[in-house]
Amino acid sequence: NNTGAVDSEGGLIYATPDKIQDKESGQITYFDFDLYGTITGCSVQTSLIYAVNTNLAFDIGPKASITGNTCKQLCYHNTAGNDLNIYGNVSGNTCKYSVFNGQNGGYNVTLYDGAKVNDNVVTGEGGVFNFGANRNIIMQEGSEICRNTVANGALITTFGEGNCFHMEGGTISGNTVENGGLFGFSSGSWKRCSVFELQGGTITDN
């Protein structure tokens, strides 16, 4: 748990988990990066969480609570090797550009049953989910993206080749975008098309 930390330049958590290889057997052990505790009341100038080059999926666990923090971007996930899985509560944070941000492509950002990304405020230009290339954002039944406010941009912005949004279930409700739209997508390219797919869930009162 981390409460009330203040940082003037860097991020609160910088994670670049490595791997080790047994010299005799050659077996490789990968280190992962998961969050299961509480981060609240912290103020940083850049990223609250900066995760890069991770070998395994990054999980924000079902008991994780990331609330009441102030930062430029809450979670920067830049990796060419794994998914971002959200099970817990990421709510009530104030960010200049984005709550979730990252580059590098082809991997999933999944909100599972019980995931809550609610009541966050983006004061500048960006989005709550603001990815630059080749990400699949997936909402499952029981997940929520509700009552967030974005000054300029979109609630979910996925500008870049082949970004996709799949809504299998869950709720998107009560969100406000003052200058922009609820969703922002590029057209993709011949290499990888962008997809906007609604299979279930509720989008209402935004």
Short mmCIF file of C-alpha atoms in Angstrom, two decimals:
data_model
loop_
_atom_site.label_atom_id
_atom_site.label_comp_id
_atom_site.label_asym_id
_atom_site.label_seq_id
_atom_site.Cartn_x
_atom_site.Cartn_y
_atom_site.Cartn_z
CA ASN A 1 0.00 0.00 0.00
CA ASN A 2 1.16 3.53 -0.76
CA THR A 3 -0.56 6.63 0.54
CA GLY A 4 0.24 10.28 0.03
CA ALA A 5 3.57 9.97 -1.82
CA VAL A 6 4.69 13.11 -3.64
CA ASP A 7 7.13 13.10 -6.55
CA SER A 8 8.58 16.10 -8.37
CA GLU A 9 9.84 14.56 -11.62
CA GLY A 10 9.61 10.79 -12.09
CA GLY A 11 6.91 8.18 -11.55
CA LEU A 12 5.85 6.55 -8.33
CA ILE A 13 6.35 2.99 -9.64
CA TYR A 14 8.75 2.11 -12.46
CA ALA A 15 8.67 -1.55 -13.43
CA THR A 16 10.75 -3.32 -16.05
CA PRO A 17 10.76 -6.94 -14.85
CA ASP A 18 13.59 -9.07 -16.17
CA LYS A 19 14.20 -12.81 -16.48
CA ILE A 20 16.85 -15.22 -15.24
CA GLN A 21 18.16 -18.35 -16.93
CA ASP A 22 19.57 -21.36 -15.08
CA LYS A 23 23.08 -21.96 -16.38
CA GLU A 24 22.82 -25.74 -16.15
CA SER A 25 19.28 -26.51 -17.28
CA GLY A 26 18.75 -23.46 -19.45
CA GLN A 27 15.31 -22.98 -17.88
CA ILE A 28 14.09 -19.39 -17.99
CA THR A 29 12.15 -17.82 -15.13
CA TYR A 30 10.24 -14.63 -15.87
CA PHE A 31 9.38 -12.00 -13.27
CA ASP A 32 5.91 -10.50 -13.45
CA PHE A 33 4.42 -7.23 -12.24
CA ASP A 34 1.04 -7.28 -10.52
CA LEU A 35 -0.81 -4.85 -8.26
CA TYR A 36 -3.06 -6.08 -5.46
CA GLY A 37 -2.88 -3.28 -2.89
CA THR A 38 -3.89 0.35 -2.50
CA ILE A 39 -2.38 3.47 -4.08
CA THR A 40 -4.18 6.59 -2.94
CA GLY A 41 -3.61 10.31 -2.43
CA CYS A 42 -0.33 10.42 -4.37
CA SER A 43 0.87 13.23 -6.62
CA VAL A 44 3.45 12.77 -9.39
CA GLN A 45 4.54 14.94 -12.31
CA THR A 46 4.67 12.13 -14.86
CA SER A 47 3.32 8.56 -14.61
CA LEU A 48 1.96 7.06 -11.42
CA ILE A 49 2.78 3.59 -12.82
CA TYR A 50 5.32 3.12 -15.62
CA ALA A 51 5.55 -0.48 -16.84
CA VAL A 52 7.79 -1.34 -19.77
CA ASN A 53 9.29 -4.45 -21.36
CA THR A 54 7.41 -6.86 -19.14
CA ASN A 55 7.49 -10.52 -20.16
CA LEU A 56 4.21 -11.55 -18.53
CA ALA A 57 0.78 -9.96 -18.36
CA PHE A 58 0.41 -6.95 -16.04
CA ASP A 59 -2.56 -7.47 -13.70
CA ILE A 60 -4.37 -4.83 -11.67
CA GLY A 61 -5.84 -7.40 -9.30
CA PRO A 62 -9.40 -7.69 -8.00
CA LYS A 63 -8.47 -6.19 -4.61
CA ALA A 64 -6.38 -3.39 -6.09
CA SER A 65 -7.61 0.15 -5.43
CA ILE A 66 -5.97 3.07 -7.23
CA THR A 67 -7.93 6.15 -6.18
CA GLY A 68 -7.57 9.86 -5.50
CA ASN A 69 -4.21 10.34 -7.22
CA THR A 70 -2.95 13.23 -9.37
CA CYS A 71 -0.57 12.69 -12.30
CA LYS A 72 0.11 13.29 -15.97
CA GLN A 73 -0.89 9.72 -16.87
CA LEU A 74 -1.88 7.12 -14.34
CA CYS A 75 -0.66 3.93 -16.03
CA TYR A 76 1.80 3.92 -18.91
CA HIS A 77 1.97 0.38 -20.30
CA ASN A 78 4.51 0.15 -23.10
CA THR A 79 5.45 -3.38 -23.99
CA ALA A 80 5.76 -5.60 -27.02
CA GLY A 81 5.14 -8.76 -25.07
CA ASN A 82 1.98 -9.00 -22.98
CA ASP A 83 -1.52 -7.92 -21.99
CA LEU A 84 -2.91 -5.46 -19.46
CA ASN A 85 -5.62 -7.07 -17.31
CA ILE A 86 -7.86 -4.89 -15.13
CA TYR A 87 -9.85 -6.58 -12.36
CA GLY A 88 -9.83 -3.91 -9.64
CA ASN A 89 -10.84 -0.32 -8.95
CA VAL A 90 -9.20 2.63 -10.74
CA SER A 91 -11.40 5.56 -9.79
CA GLY A 92 -11.42 9.19 -8.67
CA ASN A 93 -8.03 10.10 -10.14
CA THR A 94 -7.08 13.37 -11.85
CA CYS A 95 -4.78 13.06 -14.88
CA LYS A 96 -3.51 15.64 -17.33
CA TYR A 97 -3.48 13.38 -20.41
CA SER A 98 -4.75 9.86 -19.73
CA VAL A 99 -5.62 7.24 -17.17
CA PHE A 100 -4.29 4.36 -19.29
CA ASN A 101 -1.72 5.04 -22.00
CA GLY A 102 0.79 3.07 -24.04
CA GLN A 103 2.35 2.08 -27.32
CA ASN A 104 3.46 -1.16 -29.01
CA GLY A 105 0.95 -3.48 -30.41
CA GLY A 106 -1.14 -6.51 -30.85
CA TYR A 107 -2.03 -7.10 -27.21
CA ASN A 108 -5.19 -6.88 -25.16
CA VAL A 109 -6.36 -4.41 -22.55
CA THR A 110 -9.18 -6.31 -20.84
CA LEU A 111 -11.66 -5.09 -18.22
CA TYR A 112 -12.98 -8.15 -16.37
CA ASP A 113 -16.04 -8.62 -14.17
CA GLY A 114 -15.64 -6.26 -11.21
CA ALA A 115 -13.30 -3.82 -12.95
CA LYS A 116 -14.27 -0.20 -12.24
CA VAL A 117 -12.75 2.74 -14.10
CA ASN A 118 -15.04 5.43 -12.73
CA ASP A 119 -15.07 9.10 -11.72
CA ASN A 120 -11.68 9.96 -13.22
CA VAL A 121 -10.91 13.39 -14.68
CA VAL A 122 -8.62 14.12 -17.65
CA THR A 123 -7.90 17.84 -17.62
CA GLY A 124 -5.92 18.16 -20.86
CA GLU A 125 -6.04 16.52 -24.28
CA GLY A 126 -6.24 12.72 -24.29
CA GLY A 127 -8.62 10.14 -22.91
CA VAL A 128 -9.33 7.68 -20.14
CA PHE A 129 -8.00 4.93 -22.41
CA ASN A 130 -5.50 6.57 -24.75
CA PHE A 131 -3.41 4.08 -26.75
CA GLY A 132 -1.22 4.76 -29.74
CA ALA A 133 -0.93 1.55 -31.72
CA ASN A 134 -2.38 -1.92 -32.16
CA ARG A 135 -4.29 -2.42 -28.93
CA ASN A 136 -7.45 -4.46 -28.41
CA ILE A 137 -9.58 -2.92 -25.67
CA ILE A 138 -12.09 -5.50 -24.40
CA MET A 139 -14.93 -4.94 -21.92
CA GLN A 140 -16.44 -8.03 -20.32
CA GLU A 141 -19.74 -8.40 -18.45
CA GLY A 142 -19.64 -6.74 -15.02
CA SER A 143 -17.03 -4.12 -15.92
CA GLU A 144 -17.68 -0.38 -15.67
CA ILE A 145 -16.42 2.82 -17.30
CA CYS A 146 -18.68 5.41 -15.70
CA ARG A 147 -18.87 9.11 -14.74
CA ASN A 148 -15.47 10.05 -16.13
CA THR A 149 -14.76 13.53 -17.49
CA VAL A 150 -12.42 14.38 -20.39
CA ALA A 151 -11.69 18.00 -21.32
CA ASN A 152 -10.40 17.39 -24.87
CA GLY A 153 -10.31 14.11 -26.79
CA ALA A 154 -12.42 11.06 -26.10
CA LEU A 155 -13.31 8.59 -23.40
CA ILE A 156 -11.56 5.85 -25.40
CA THR A 157 -9.01 7.06 -27.93
CA THR A 158 -7.10 4.50 -29.95
CA PHE A 159 -5.31 6.45 -32.64
CA GLY A 160 -2.92 4.26 -34.56
CA GLU A 161 -2.86 1.35 -36.90
CA GLY A 162 -5.21 -1.49 -36.01
CA ASN A 163 -6.63 -0.35 -32.70
CA CYS A 164 -9.81 -2.21 -31.76
CA PHE A 165 -12.62 -1.91 -29.24
CA HIS A 166 -14.73 -4.96 -28.37
CA MET A 167 -17.65 -4.59 -25.95
CA GLU A 168 -18.78 -8.03 -24.85
CA GLY A 169 -20.61 -6.67 -21.81
CA GLY A 170 -20.36 -4.10 -19.05
CA THR A 171 -21.51 -0.52 -18.70
CA ILE A 172 -20.36 2.81 -20.18
CA SER A 173 -22.53 5.46 -18.55
CA GLY A 174 -22.57 9.02 -17.23
CA ASN A 175 -19.32 10.06 -18.93
CA THR A 176 -18.68 13.62 -20.15
CA VAL A 177 -16.37 14.71 -22.98
CA GLU A 178 -16.37 18.49 -23.13
CA ASN A 179 -14.62 18.81 -26.50
CA GLY A 180 -14.50 15.64 -28.58
CA GLY A 181 -16.39 12.36 -28.66
CA LEU A 182 -17.06 9.25 -26.65
CA PHE A 183 -14.81 7.17 -28.93
CA GLY A 184 -11.92 8.16 -31.16
CA PHE A 185 -10.41 5.75 -33.70
CA SER A 186 -8.13 5.85 -36.70
CA SER A 187 -9.00 3.95 -39.85
CA GLY A 188 -6.20 1.41 -39.55
CA SER A 189 -4.26 0.29 -42.61
CA TRP A 190 -3.95 -2.56 -45.04
CA LYS A 191 -1.73 -4.35 -42.52
CA ARG A 192 -4.21 -4.28 -39.66
CA CYS A 193 -7.76 -2.95 -39.77
CA SER A 194 -9.32 -1.04 -36.89
CA VAL A 195 -12.47 -2.64 -35.47
CA PHE A 196 -15.33 -1.23 -33.37
CA GLU A 197 -17.52 -4.11 -32.19
CA LEU A 198 -20.54 -4.11 -29.86
CA GLN A 199 -21.73 -7.57 -28.81
CA GLY A 200 -23.33 -6.72 -25.48
CA GLY A 201 -23.36 -4.33 -22.57
CA THR A 202 -24.90 -0.90 -22.13
CA ILE A 203 -23.85 2.53 -23.38
CA THR A 204 -26.22 5.12 -21.92
CA ASP A 205 -26.59 8.68 -20.60
CA ASN A 206 -23.21 9.95 -21.79
#
